[in-house]
PDB file of C-alpha atoms and ligand atoms in Angstrom:
ATOM      1  CA  MET V   1      13.158   1.754  -6.065  1.00 49.00           C
ATOM      2  CA  SER V   2      11.602   4.614  -8.023  1.00 58.00           C
ATOM      3  CA  ALA V   3      13.692   7.184  -9.908  1.00 59.00           C
ATOM      4  CA  SER V   4      11.418   9.872  -8.459  1.00 73.00           C
ATOM      5  CA  GLN V   5      12.617   9.150  -4.910  1.00 92.00           C
ATOM      6  CA  LYS V   6      14.628  12.110  -3.686  1.00 98.00           C
ATOM      7  CA  VAL V   7      18.309  11.805  -2.807  1.00 98.00           C
ATOM      8  CA  VAL V   8      19.869  13.452   0.245  1.00 98.00           C
ATOM      9  CA  VAL V   9      23.563  13.630   1.112  1.00 99.00           C
ATOM     10  CA  VAL V  10      24.314  13.762   4.859  1.00 99.00           C
ATOM     11  CA  THR V  11      27.811  14.523   6.178  1.00 99.00           C
ATOM     12  CA  GLY V  12      28.876  13.563   9.693  1.00 98.00           C
ATOM     13  CA  ALA V  13      26.434  10.667   9.414  1.00 98.00           C
ATOM     14  CA  SER V  14      28.216   8.052  11.554  1.00 98.00           C
ATOM     15  CA  GLN V  15      26.676   9.187  14.859  1.00 98.00           C
ATOM     16  CA  GLY V  16      24.753  11.924  16.625  1.00 98.00           C
ATOM     17  CA  ILE V  17      22.562  14.385  14.739  1.00 98.00           C
ATOM     18  CA  GLY V  18      23.807  13.138  11.343  1.00 98.00           C
ATOM     19  CA  ALA V  19      22.875   9.510  12.053  1.00 98.00           C
ATOM     20  CA  GLU V  20      19.418  10.607  13.302  1.00 98.00           C
ATOM     21  CA  THR V  21      18.983  12.716  10.155  1.00 99.00           C
ATOM     22  CA  VAL V  22      19.704   9.675   7.977  1.00 98.00           C
ATOM     23  CA  LYS V  23      17.031   7.645   9.817  1.00 98.00           C
ATOM     24  CA  ALA V  24      14.451  10.432   9.495  1.00 98.00           C
ATOM     25  CA  PHE V  25      14.980  10.941   5.742  1.00 98.00           C
ATOM     26  CA  ARG V  26      14.930   7.190   5.180  1.00 98.00           C
ATOM     27  CA  LYS V  27      11.501   7.034   6.883  1.00 98.00           C
ATOM     28  CA  LEU V  28      10.363   9.588   4.274  1.00 97.00           C
ATOM     29  CA  ASP V  29      11.683   7.201   1.597  1.00 97.00           C
ATOM     30  CA  TYR V  30      14.582   9.395   0.510  1.00 98.00           C
ATOM     31  CA  ARG V  31      17.624   7.623  -0.803  1.00 98.00           C
ATOM     32  CA  ILE V  32      20.689   8.560   1.229  1.00 98.00           C
ATOM     33  CA  VAL V  33      24.377   9.138   0.627  1.00 99.00           C
ATOM     34  CA  ALA V  34      25.908   9.078   4.112  1.00 99.00           C
ATOM     35  CA  THR V  35      29.504  10.045   4.828  1.00 99.00           C
ATOM     36  CA  ALA V  36      31.893  10.296   7.795  1.00 99.00           C
ATOM     37  CA  ARG V  37      35.352   8.922   8.529  1.00 98.00           C
ATOM     38  CA  SER V  38      34.078   5.902  10.482  1.00 98.00           C
ATOM     39  CA  ILE V  39      30.822   5.211   8.627  1.00 98.00           C
ATOM     40  CA  LYS V  40      30.133   1.522   7.957  1.00 97.00           C
ATOM     41  CA  PRO V  41      28.497  -0.061   4.893  1.00 98.00           C
ATOM     42  CA  SER V  42      24.689  -0.370   5.136  1.00 98.00           C
ATOM     43  CA  ASP V  43      22.521  -3.395   4.316  1.00 97.00           C
ATOM     44  CA  ASP V  44      19.786  -1.016   3.156  1.00 98.00           C
ATOM     45  CA  PRO V  45      19.968  -0.616  -0.667  1.00 97.00           C
ATOM     46  CA  GLY V  46      18.604   2.907  -0.208  1.00 98.00           C
ATOM     47  CA  ILE V  47      21.680   3.992   1.760  1.00 98.00           C
ATOM     48  CA  LEU V  48      25.100   4.410   0.154  1.00 98.00           C
ATOM     49  CA  THR V  49      27.923   5.039   2.616  1.00 98.00           C
ATOM     50  CA  VAL V  50      31.198   6.691   1.651  1.00 98.00           C
ATOM     51  CA  ALA V  51      33.951   6.776   4.286  1.00 98.00           C
ATOM     52  CA  GLY V  52      36.396   9.666   4.357  1.00 98.00           C
ATOM     53  CA  ASP V  53      37.648  12.868   5.936  1.00 98.00           C
ATOM     54  CA  ILE V  54      35.302  15.652   4.838  1.00 98.00           C
ATOM     55  CA  ALA V  55      38.128  18.197   5.167  1.00 98.00           C
ATOM     56  CA  ASP V  56      39.737  16.494   2.141  1.00 98.00           C
ATOM     57  CA  PRO V  57      38.328  17.635  -1.230  1.00 98.00           C
ATOM     58  CA  ALA V  58      38.837  14.080  -2.533  1.00 98.00           C
ATOM     59  CA  THR V  59      36.194  12.843  -0.062  1.00 98.00           C
ATOM     60  CA  ALA V  60      33.688  15.411  -1.308  1.00 98.00           C
ATOM     61  CA  HIS V  61      34.396  14.300  -4.873  1.00 98.00           C
ATOM     62  CA  ARG V  62      33.867  10.614  -4.040  1.00 98.00           C
ATOM     63  CA  VAL V  63      30.645  11.300  -2.116  1.00 99.00           C
ATOM     64  CA  ILE V  64      29.022  13.226  -4.954  1.00 98.00           C
ATOM     65  CA  THR V  65      30.296  11.113  -7.872  1.00 98.00           C
ATOM     66  CA  GLU V  66      29.450   7.798  -6.155  1.00 98.00           C
ATOM     67  CA  GLY V  67      26.079   9.192  -5.047  1.00 98.00           C
ATOM     68  CA  VAL V  68      25.163  10.298  -8.565  1.00 98.00           C
ATOM     69  CA  ALA V  69      26.439   7.009 -10.025  1.00 98.00           C
ATOM     70  CA  ARG V  70      24.204   5.022  -7.636  1.00 98.00           C
ATOM     71  CA  PHE V  71      21.079   7.202  -7.408  1.00 98.00           C
ATOM     72  CA  GLY V  72      21.251   9.524 -10.458  1.00 97.00           C
ATOM     73  CA  ARG V  73      20.874  12.904  -8.793  1.00 97.00           C
ATOM     74  CA  ILE V  74      21.289  15.002  -5.647  1.00 98.00           C
ATOM     75  CA  ASP V  75      18.252  16.839  -4.232  1.00 98.00           C
ATOM     76  CA  THR V  76      19.399  17.901  -0.759  1.00 98.00           C
ATOM     77  CA  LEU V  77      22.748  18.285   0.991  1.00 99.00           C
ATOM     78  CA  ILE V  78      22.935  18.375   4.786  1.00 99.00           C
ATOM     79  CA  ASN V  79      26.285  19.832   5.856  1.00 99.00           C
ATOM     80  CA  ASN V  80      26.276  18.367   9.355  1.00 98.00           C
ATOM     81  CA  ALA V  81      29.893  17.249   9.965  1.00 98.00           C
ATOM     82  CA  GLY V  82      31.431  19.611  12.464  1.00 98.00           C
ATOM     83  CA  ILE V  83      33.765  19.800  15.433  1.00 98.00           C
ATOM     84  CA  PHE V  84      33.883  22.118  18.431  1.00 97.00           C
ATOM     85  CA  ILE V  85      37.020  22.976  20.396  1.00 97.00           C
ATOM     86  CA  ALA V  86      36.401  25.400  23.280  1.00 95.00           C
ATOM     87  CA  LYS V  87      39.618  27.082  24.391  1.00 96.00           C
ATOM     88  CA  PRO V  88      40.734  30.526  25.461  1.00 97.00           C
ATOM     89  CA  PHE V  89      41.584  32.415  22.281  1.00 98.00           C
ATOM     90  CA  THR V  90      45.353  32.510  22.824  1.00 98.00           C
ATOM     91  CA  GLY V  91      45.327  28.809  23.781  1.00 98.00           C
ATOM     92  CA  TYR V  92      44.237  27.615  20.341  1.00 98.00           C
ATOM     93  CA  THR V  93      47.069  25.804  18.558  1.00 98.00           C
ATOM     94  CA  ALA V  94      47.773  25.737  14.842  1.00 98.00           C
ATOM     95  CA  GLU V  95      46.473  22.137  14.912  1.00 98.00           C
ATOM     96  CA  ASP V  96      43.174  23.276  16.498  1.00 98.00           C
ATOM     97  CA  TYR V  97      42.838  25.965  13.844  1.00 98.00           C
ATOM     98  CA  ALA V  98      43.590  23.513  11.027  1.00 98.00           C
ATOM     99  CA  ALA V  99      41.148  20.946  12.432  1.00 98.00           C
ATOM    100  CA  MET V 100      38.261  23.361  12.912  1.00 98.00           C
ATOM    101  CA  THR V 101      38.678  25.181   9.624  1.00 98.00           C
ATOM    102  CA  GLY V 102      39.277  21.831   7.898  1.00 98.00           C
ATOM    103  CA  VAL V 103      36.062  20.111   9.030  1.00 98.00           C
ATOM    104  CA  ASN V 104      33.767  23.106   9.460  1.00 98.00           C
ATOM    105  CA  LEU V 105      34.821  25.176   6.416  1.00 98.00           C
ATOM    106  CA  ASN V 106      36.555  22.842   3.908  1.00 98.00           C
ATOM    107  CA  GLY V 107      33.902  20.271   4.859  1.00 98.00           C
ATOM    108  CA  PHE V 108      31.238  22.728   3.698  1.00 98.00           C
ATOM    109  CA  PHE V 109      32.995  24.285   0.719  1.00 98.00           C
ATOM    110  CA  TYR V 110      34.042  21.402  -1.519  1.00 98.00           C
ATOM    111  CA  ILE V 111      30.973  19.204  -1.167  1.00 99.00           C
ATOM    112  CA  THR V 112      28.583  22.145  -1.486  1.00 99.00           C
ATOM    113  CA  GLN V 113      30.251  23.221  -4.747  1.00 98.00           C
ATOM    114  CA  LEU V 114      29.907  19.733  -6.206  1.00 98.00           C
ATOM    115  CA  ALA V 115      26.361  19.174  -4.917  1.00 99.00           C
ATOM    116  CA  ILE V 116      25.119  22.509  -6.271  1.00 98.00           C
ATOM    117  CA  ALA V 117      26.655  21.722  -9.660  1.00 98.00           C
ATOM    118  CA  GLU V 118      24.464  18.580  -9.711  1.00 98.00           C
ATOM    119  CA  MET V 119      21.389  20.454  -8.438  1.00 98.00           C
ATOM    120  CA  GLU V 120      21.793  23.032 -11.205  1.00 98.00           C
ATOM    121  CA  LYS V 121      21.245  20.282 -13.784  1.00 97.00           C
ATOM    122  CA  ASN V 122      17.699  19.843 -12.399  1.00 96.00           C
ATOM    123  CA  ARG V 123      17.198  23.538 -11.519  1.00 97.00           C
ATOM    124  CA  SER V 124      16.218  22.290  -8.074  1.00 98.00           C
ATOM    125  CA  GLY V 125      17.957  21.607  -4.792  1.00 98.00           C
ATOM    126  CA  HIS V 126      18.484  22.515  -1.171  1.00 99.00           C
ATOM    127  CA  VAL V 127      21.525  22.929   1.075  1.00 99.00           C
ATOM    128  CA  VAL V 128      21.142  22.915   4.873  1.00 99.00           C
ATOM    129  CA  SER V 129      24.175  23.642   7.036  1.00 99.00           C
ATOM    130  CA  ILE V 130      24.271  22.949  10.765  1.00 99.00           C
ATOM    131  CA  THR V 131      25.948  25.898  12.470  1.00 98.00           C
ATOM    132  CA  THR V 132      25.630  27.007  16.119  1.00 98.00           C
ATOM    133  CA  SER V 133      23.599  29.524  18.047  1.00 98.00           C
ATOM    134  CA  LEU V 134      26.821  30.599  19.811  1.00 97.00           C
ATOM    135  CA  VAL V 135      27.625  32.687  16.733  1.00 97.00           C
ATOM    136  CA  ASP V 136      24.873  35.111  17.785  1.00 97.00           C
ATOM    137  CA  HIS V 137      25.468  35.151  21.550  1.00 96.00           C
ATOM    138  CA  ALA V 138      28.921  34.332  22.855  1.00 95.00           C
ATOM    139  CA  ILE V 139      28.697  32.870  26.386  1.00 95.00           C
ATOM    140  CA  ASP V 140      30.999  33.982  29.192  1.00 93.00           C
ATOM    141  CA  GLY V 141      32.879  30.842  30.271  1.00 92.00           C
ATOM    142  CA  VAL V 142      32.443  29.052  26.921  1.00 94.00           C
ATOM    143  CA  PRO V 143      35.342  30.444  24.871  1.00 95.00           C
ATOM    144  CA  SER V 144      34.481  29.734  21.274  1.00 95.00           C
ATOM    145  CA  VAL V 145      36.170  32.088  18.781  1.00 98.00           C
ATOM    146  CA  LEU V 146      36.920  29.299  16.303  1.00 98.00           C
ATOM    147  CA  ALA V 147      33.296  28.124  16.407  1.00 98.00           C
ATOM    148  CA  SER V 148      32.183  31.683  15.663  1.00 98.00           C
ATOM    149  CA  LEU V 149      34.788  32.126  12.940  1.00 98.00           C
ATOM    150  CA  THR V 150      33.833  28.923  11.125  1.00 98.00           C
ATOM    151  CA  LYS V 151      30.104  28.510  11.815  1.00 98.00           C
ATOM    152  CA  GLY V 152      29.542  32.269  11.564  1.00 98.00           C
ATOM    153  CA  GLY V 153      31.098  32.001   8.119  1.00 98.00           C
ATOM    154  CA  LEU V 154      28.612  29.270   7.235  1.00 98.00           C
ATOM    155  CA  ASN V 155      25.669  31.420   8.353  1.00 98.00           C
ATOM    156  CA  ALA V 156      26.911  34.261   6.160  1.00 98.00           C
ATOM    157  CA  ALA V 157      27.651  31.931   3.234  1.00 98.00           C
ATOM    158  CA  THR V 158      24.143  30.446   3.565  1.00 99.00           C
ATOM    159  CA  LYS V 159      22.570  33.845   2.907  1.00 98.00           C
ATOM    160  CA  SER V 160      24.973  34.520   0.068  1.00 98.00           C
ATOM    161  CA  LEU V 161      24.217  31.165  -1.579  1.00 98.00           C
ATOM    162  CA  ALA V 162      20.484  31.686  -1.101  1.00 99.00           C
ATOM    163  CA  ILE V 163      20.605  34.913  -3.079  1.00 98.00           C
ATOM    164  CA  GLU V 164      23.027  33.701  -5.747  1.00 98.00           C
ATOM    165  CA  TYR V 165      20.832  30.668  -6.533  1.00 98.00           C
ATOM    166  CA  ALA V 166      17.320  31.943  -5.681  1.00 98.00           C
ATOM    167  CA  GLU V 167      16.242  32.217  -9.320  1.00 98.00           C
ATOM    168  CA  ARG V 168      17.781  28.876 -10.206  1.00 98.00           C
ATOM    169  CA  GLY V 169      15.563  26.825  -7.901  1.00 98.00           C
ATOM    170  CA  ILE V 170      18.231  26.070  -5.315  1.00 98.00           C
ATOM    171  CA  ARG V 171      17.650  27.049  -1.680  1.00 99.00           C
ATOM    172  CA  ALA V 172      20.179  27.427   1.148  1.00 99.00           C
ATOM    173  CA  ASN V 173      19.300  27.443   4.840  1.00 99.00           C
ATOM    174  CA  ALA V 174      21.015  26.814   8.168  1.00 99.00           C
ATOM    175  CA  VAL V 175      19.974  25.350  11.503  1.00 99.00           C
ATOM    176  CA  ALA V 176      21.702  26.991  14.480  1.00 98.00           C
ATOM    177  CA  PRO V 177      21.474  24.637  17.468  1.00 98.00           C
ATOM    178  CA  GLY V 178      21.799  25.384  21.136  1.00 98.00           C
ATOM    179  CA  ILE V 179      23.445  22.580  23.083  1.00 98.00           C
ATOM    180  CA  MET V 180      21.988  19.222  22.129  1.00 98.00           C
ATOM    181  CA  LYS V 181      22.045  15.803  23.784  1.00 98.00           C
ATOM    182  CA  SER V 182      24.337  14.147  21.240  1.00 98.00           C
ATOM    183  CA  PRO V 183      27.487  12.057  21.793  1.00 96.00           C
ATOM    184  CA  MET V 184      29.388  15.382  21.675  1.00 96.00           C
ATOM    185  CA  HIS V 185      28.468  15.974  25.331  1.00 96.00           C
ATOM    186  CA  ALA V 186      28.951  13.433  28.141  1.00 96.00           C
ATOM    187  CA  PRO V 187      25.794  12.871  30.259  1.00 96.00           C
ATOM    188  CA  GLU V 188      27.517  14.213  33.392  1.00 97.00           C
ATOM    189  CA  THR V 189      27.780  17.647  31.699  1.00 96.00           C
ATOM    190  CA  HIS V 190      24.080  17.847  30.788  1.00 97.00           C
ATOM    191  CA  ALA V 191      22.822  19.634  33.904  1.00 96.00           C
ATOM    192  CA  ALA V 192      25.397  22.418  33.642  1.00 96.00           C
ATOM    193  CA  LEU V 193      24.934  22.748  29.879  1.00 97.00           C
ATOM    194  CA  GLY V 194      21.146  22.749  30.222  1.00 97.00           C
ATOM    195  CA  ALA V 195      21.369  25.735  32.567  1.00 97.00           C
ATOM    196  CA  LEU V 196      22.891  27.771  29.721  1.00 97.00           C
ATOM    197  CA  HIS V 197      19.477  27.888  27.993  1.00 97.00           C
ATOM    198  CA  PRO V 198      16.555  30.181  28.890  1.00 98.00           C
ATOM    199  CA  VAL V 199      14.240  27.120  28.839  1.00 98.00           C
ATOM    200  CA  GLY V 200      16.520  25.498  31.443  1.00 98.00           C
ATOM    201  CA  HIS V 201      17.479  22.332  29.581  1.00 98.00           C
ATOM    202  CA  MET V 202      19.402  20.996  26.588  1.00 98.00           C
ATOM    203  CA  GLY V 203      17.771  20.156  23.281  1.00 98.00           C
ATOM    204  CA  GLU V 204      17.205  16.688  21.837  1.00 98.00           C
ATOM    205  CA  MET V 205      18.751  15.563  18.553  1.00 98.00           C
ATOM    206  CA  SER V 206      15.207  15.204  17.217  1.00 98.00           C
ATOM    207  CA  ASP V 207      14.742  18.972  17.627  1.00 98.00           C
ATOM    208  CA  ILE V 208      17.463  19.551  15.016  1.00 99.00           C
ATOM    209  CA  VAL V 209      16.248  16.754  12.750  1.00 99.00           C
ATOM    210  CA  ASN V 210      12.719  18.200  12.797  1.00 98.00           C
ATOM    211  CA  ALA V 211      14.092  21.623  11.863  1.00 99.00           C
ATOM    212  CA  ILE V 212      15.986  20.100   8.929  1.00 99.00           C
ATOM    213  CA  LEU V 213      12.858  18.273   7.734  1.00 98.00           C
ATOM    214  CA  TYR V 214      10.790  21.465   8.041  1.00 98.00           C
ATOM    215  CA  LEU V 215      13.283  23.447   5.956  1.00 99.00           C
ATOM    216  CA  ASP V 216      13.466  20.734   3.327  1.00 98.00           C
ATOM    217  CA  ALA V 217       9.678  20.831   2.952  1.00 98.00           C
ATOM    218  CA  ALA V 218       9.425  24.649   2.867  1.00 98.00           C
ATOM    219  CA  PRO V 219       9.872  25.839  -0.736  1.00 98.00           C
ATOM    220  CA  PHE V 220       9.395  29.558   0.116  1.00 98.00           C
ATOM    221  CA  VAL V 221      12.090  29.539   2.826  1.00 99.00           C
ATOM    222  CA  THR V 222      15.627  30.366   1.764  1.00 99.00           C
ATOM    223  CA  GLY V 223      18.465  32.274   3.405  1.00 99.00           C
ATOM    224  CA  GLU V 224      17.023  31.411   6.833  1.00 98.00           C
ATOM    225  CA  ILE V 225      19.169  30.785   9.920  1.00 98.00           C
ATOM    226  CA  LEU V 226      16.714  28.763  12.004  1.00 98.00           C
ATOM    227  CA  HIS V 227      17.674  28.883  15.677  1.00 98.00           C
ATOM    228  CA  VAL V 228      16.779  25.754  17.627  1.00 98.00           C
ATOM    229  CA  ASP V 229      18.354  26.815  20.871  1.00 98.00           C
ATOM    230  CA  GLY V 230      15.899  26.975  23.766  1.00 98.00           C
ATOM    231  CA  GLY V 231      15.769  30.759  23.491  1.00 98.00           C
ATOM    232  CA  GLN V 232      19.522  31.399  23.708  1.00 98.00           C
ATOM    233  CA  SER V 233      19.734  33.735  20.718  1.00 97.00           C
ATOM    234  CA  ALA V 234      16.714  35.731  21.946  1.00 97.00           C
ATOM    235  CA  GLY V 235      18.473  36.815  25.135  1.00 94.00           C
ATOM    236  CA  HIS V 236      19.454  35.796  28.632  1.00 87.00           C
TER     237      HIS V 236
HETATM  238  N1  NAP S 329      25.641  18.763  19.895  1.00 75.84           N
HETATM  239  C1  NAP S 329      25.631  20.075  20.082  1.00 75.84           C
HETATM  240  O1  NAP S 329      25.445  20.562  21.203  1.00 75.84           O
HETATM  241  C2  NAP S 329      25.833  21.012  18.917  1.00 75.84           C
HETATM  242  C3  NAP S 329      25.680  22.372  19.151  1.00 75.84           C
HETATM  243  C4  NAP S 329      25.866  23.262  18.099  1.00 75.84           C
HETATM  244  C5  NAP S 329      26.180  22.788  16.852  1.00 75.84           C
HETATM  245  N2  NAP S 329      26.336  21.450  16.660  1.00 75.84           N
HETATM  246  C6  NAP S 329      26.707  20.983  15.316  1.00 75.84           C
HETATM  247  O2  NAP S 329      25.874  19.904  14.927  1.00 75.84           O
HETATM  248  C7  NAP S 329      26.623  19.056  14.041  1.00 75.84           C
HETATM  249  C8  NAP S 329      26.495  17.616  14.528  1.00 75.84           C
HETATM  250  O3  NAP S 329      26.984  17.540  15.853  1.00 75.84           O
HETATM  251  P1  NAP S 329      26.794  16.267  16.809  1.00 75.84           P
HETATM  252  O4  NAP S 329      26.438  16.821  18.136  1.00 75.84           O
HETATM  253  O5  NAP S 329      25.941  15.238  16.174  1.00 75.84           O
HETATM  254  O6  NAP S 329      28.320  15.808  16.867  1.00 75.84           O
HETATM  255  P2  NAP S 329      29.024  14.379  17.004  1.00 75.84           P
HETATM  256  O7  NAP S 329      28.126  13.431  17.736  1.00 75.84           O
HETATM  257  O8  NAP S 329      30.381  14.664  17.542  1.00 75.84           O
HETATM  258  O9  NAP S 329      29.114  13.893  15.481  1.00 75.84           O
HETATM  259  C9  NAP S 329      29.952  14.569  14.580  1.00 75.84           C
HETATM  260  C10 NAP S 329      29.916  13.850  13.244  1.00 75.84           C
HETATM  261  O10 NAP S 329      30.860  14.529  12.383  1.00 75.84           O
HETATM  262  C11 NAP S 329      31.742  13.573  11.840  1.00 75.84           C
HETATM  263  N3  NAP S 329      33.074  14.138  11.628  1.00 75.84           N
HETATM  264  C12 NAP S 329      33.885  14.732  12.545  1.00 75.84           C
HETATM  265  N4  NAP S 329      35.071  15.030  11.977  1.00 75.84           N
HETATM  266  C13 NAP S 329      35.005  14.615  10.684  1.00 75.84           C
HETATM  267  C14 NAP S 329      35.912  14.622   9.601  1.00 75.84           C
HETATM  268  N5  NAP S 329      37.153  15.130   9.709  1.00 75.84           N
HETATM  269  N6  NAP S 329      35.503  14.106   8.410  1.00 75.84           N
HETATM  270  C15 NAP S 329      34.257  13.567   8.287  1.00 75.84           C
HETATM  271  N7  NAP S 329      33.358  13.540   9.276  1.00 75.84           N
HETATM  272  C16 NAP S 329      33.733  14.049  10.463  1.00 75.84           C
HETATM  273  C17 NAP S 329      31.779  12.435  12.848  1.00 75.84           C
HETATM  274  O11 NAP S 329      32.077  11.197  12.215  1.00 75.84           O
HETATM  275  P3  NAP S 329      33.517  10.466  12.210  1.00 75.84           P
HETATM  276  O12 NAP S 329      34.138  10.684  13.552  1.00 75.84           O
HETATM  277  O13 NAP S 329      33.140   9.046  11.918  1.00 75.84           O
HETATM  278  O14 NAP S 329      34.273  11.102  11.091  1.00 75.84           O
HETATM  279  C18 NAP S 329      30.329  12.417  13.336  1.00 75.84           C
HETATM  280  O15 NAP S 329      29.536  11.623  12.463  1.00 75.84           O
HETATM  281  C19 NAP S 329      28.054  19.586  14.036  1.00 75.84           C
HETATM  282  O16 NAP S 329      28.255  20.393  12.897  1.00 75.84           O
HETATM  283  C20 NAP S 329      28.115  20.432  15.280  1.00 75.84           C
HETATM  284  O17 NAP S 329      29.061  21.480  15.181  1.00 75.84           O
HETATM  285  C21 NAP S 329      26.169  20.539  17.666  1.00 75.84           C
END
């Protein structure tokens, strides 16, 4: 294993888009630090798994310190862990609010701070956060204020980070998905969810993974919110 191999941290890596992102980076010979609550140890020496709740700052600390101890550096952070609770605004409970802000915002904040501190040592790095296209076009019948509050915050923070670190070699971008065929959505909902996109169907997890890989290989792109949403953000 060469010390020049890049190291990527992926949150929410136990299933869905995060698990597919791990596979794609591994094919490119990145070394991986993968985290989620239910993630299992890997037989692959190029993959370190760290189990924990990403809303807890202690998990972020373990992921970055164990990742640096094993692989020596952090090149890219993919903030993919996220949850979605669709409810009428007044129906959200304090528990819903705590859960969504915990995973979507705390889960971004603590690990991004620690990862960027490592990236600064090499004057090089990249943070990609997975947000949602809903932030830019609320859909009648899909009540989603807490998604907009949290993921909209990540879009805004992405631009802010991009500018704060532009001259220090660290980029920040986001991918804003439409509705993707991941374990988040049961197959029997796919037809109705597909109809919410101008192209008439849902996206594949590979569409998001390809967007992440593009951004990671695009040194002149920073502060971008890349919509991968079948045209949703363009209009209806
Ligand atoms: N699928 C879509 O249609 C869609 C649309 C817009 C945006 N997104 C965003 O895309 C990202 C990935 O979504 P997905 O569709 O792949 O979802 P998913 O299949 O539900 O996977 C979510 C991942 O997040 C992890 N996670 C959830 N709560 C966590 C916690 N408290 N601590 C640590 N990890 C936690 C889960 O692992 P554990 O349960 O093992 O912890 C899992 O690995 C999310 O940020 C989501 O908001 C998805």
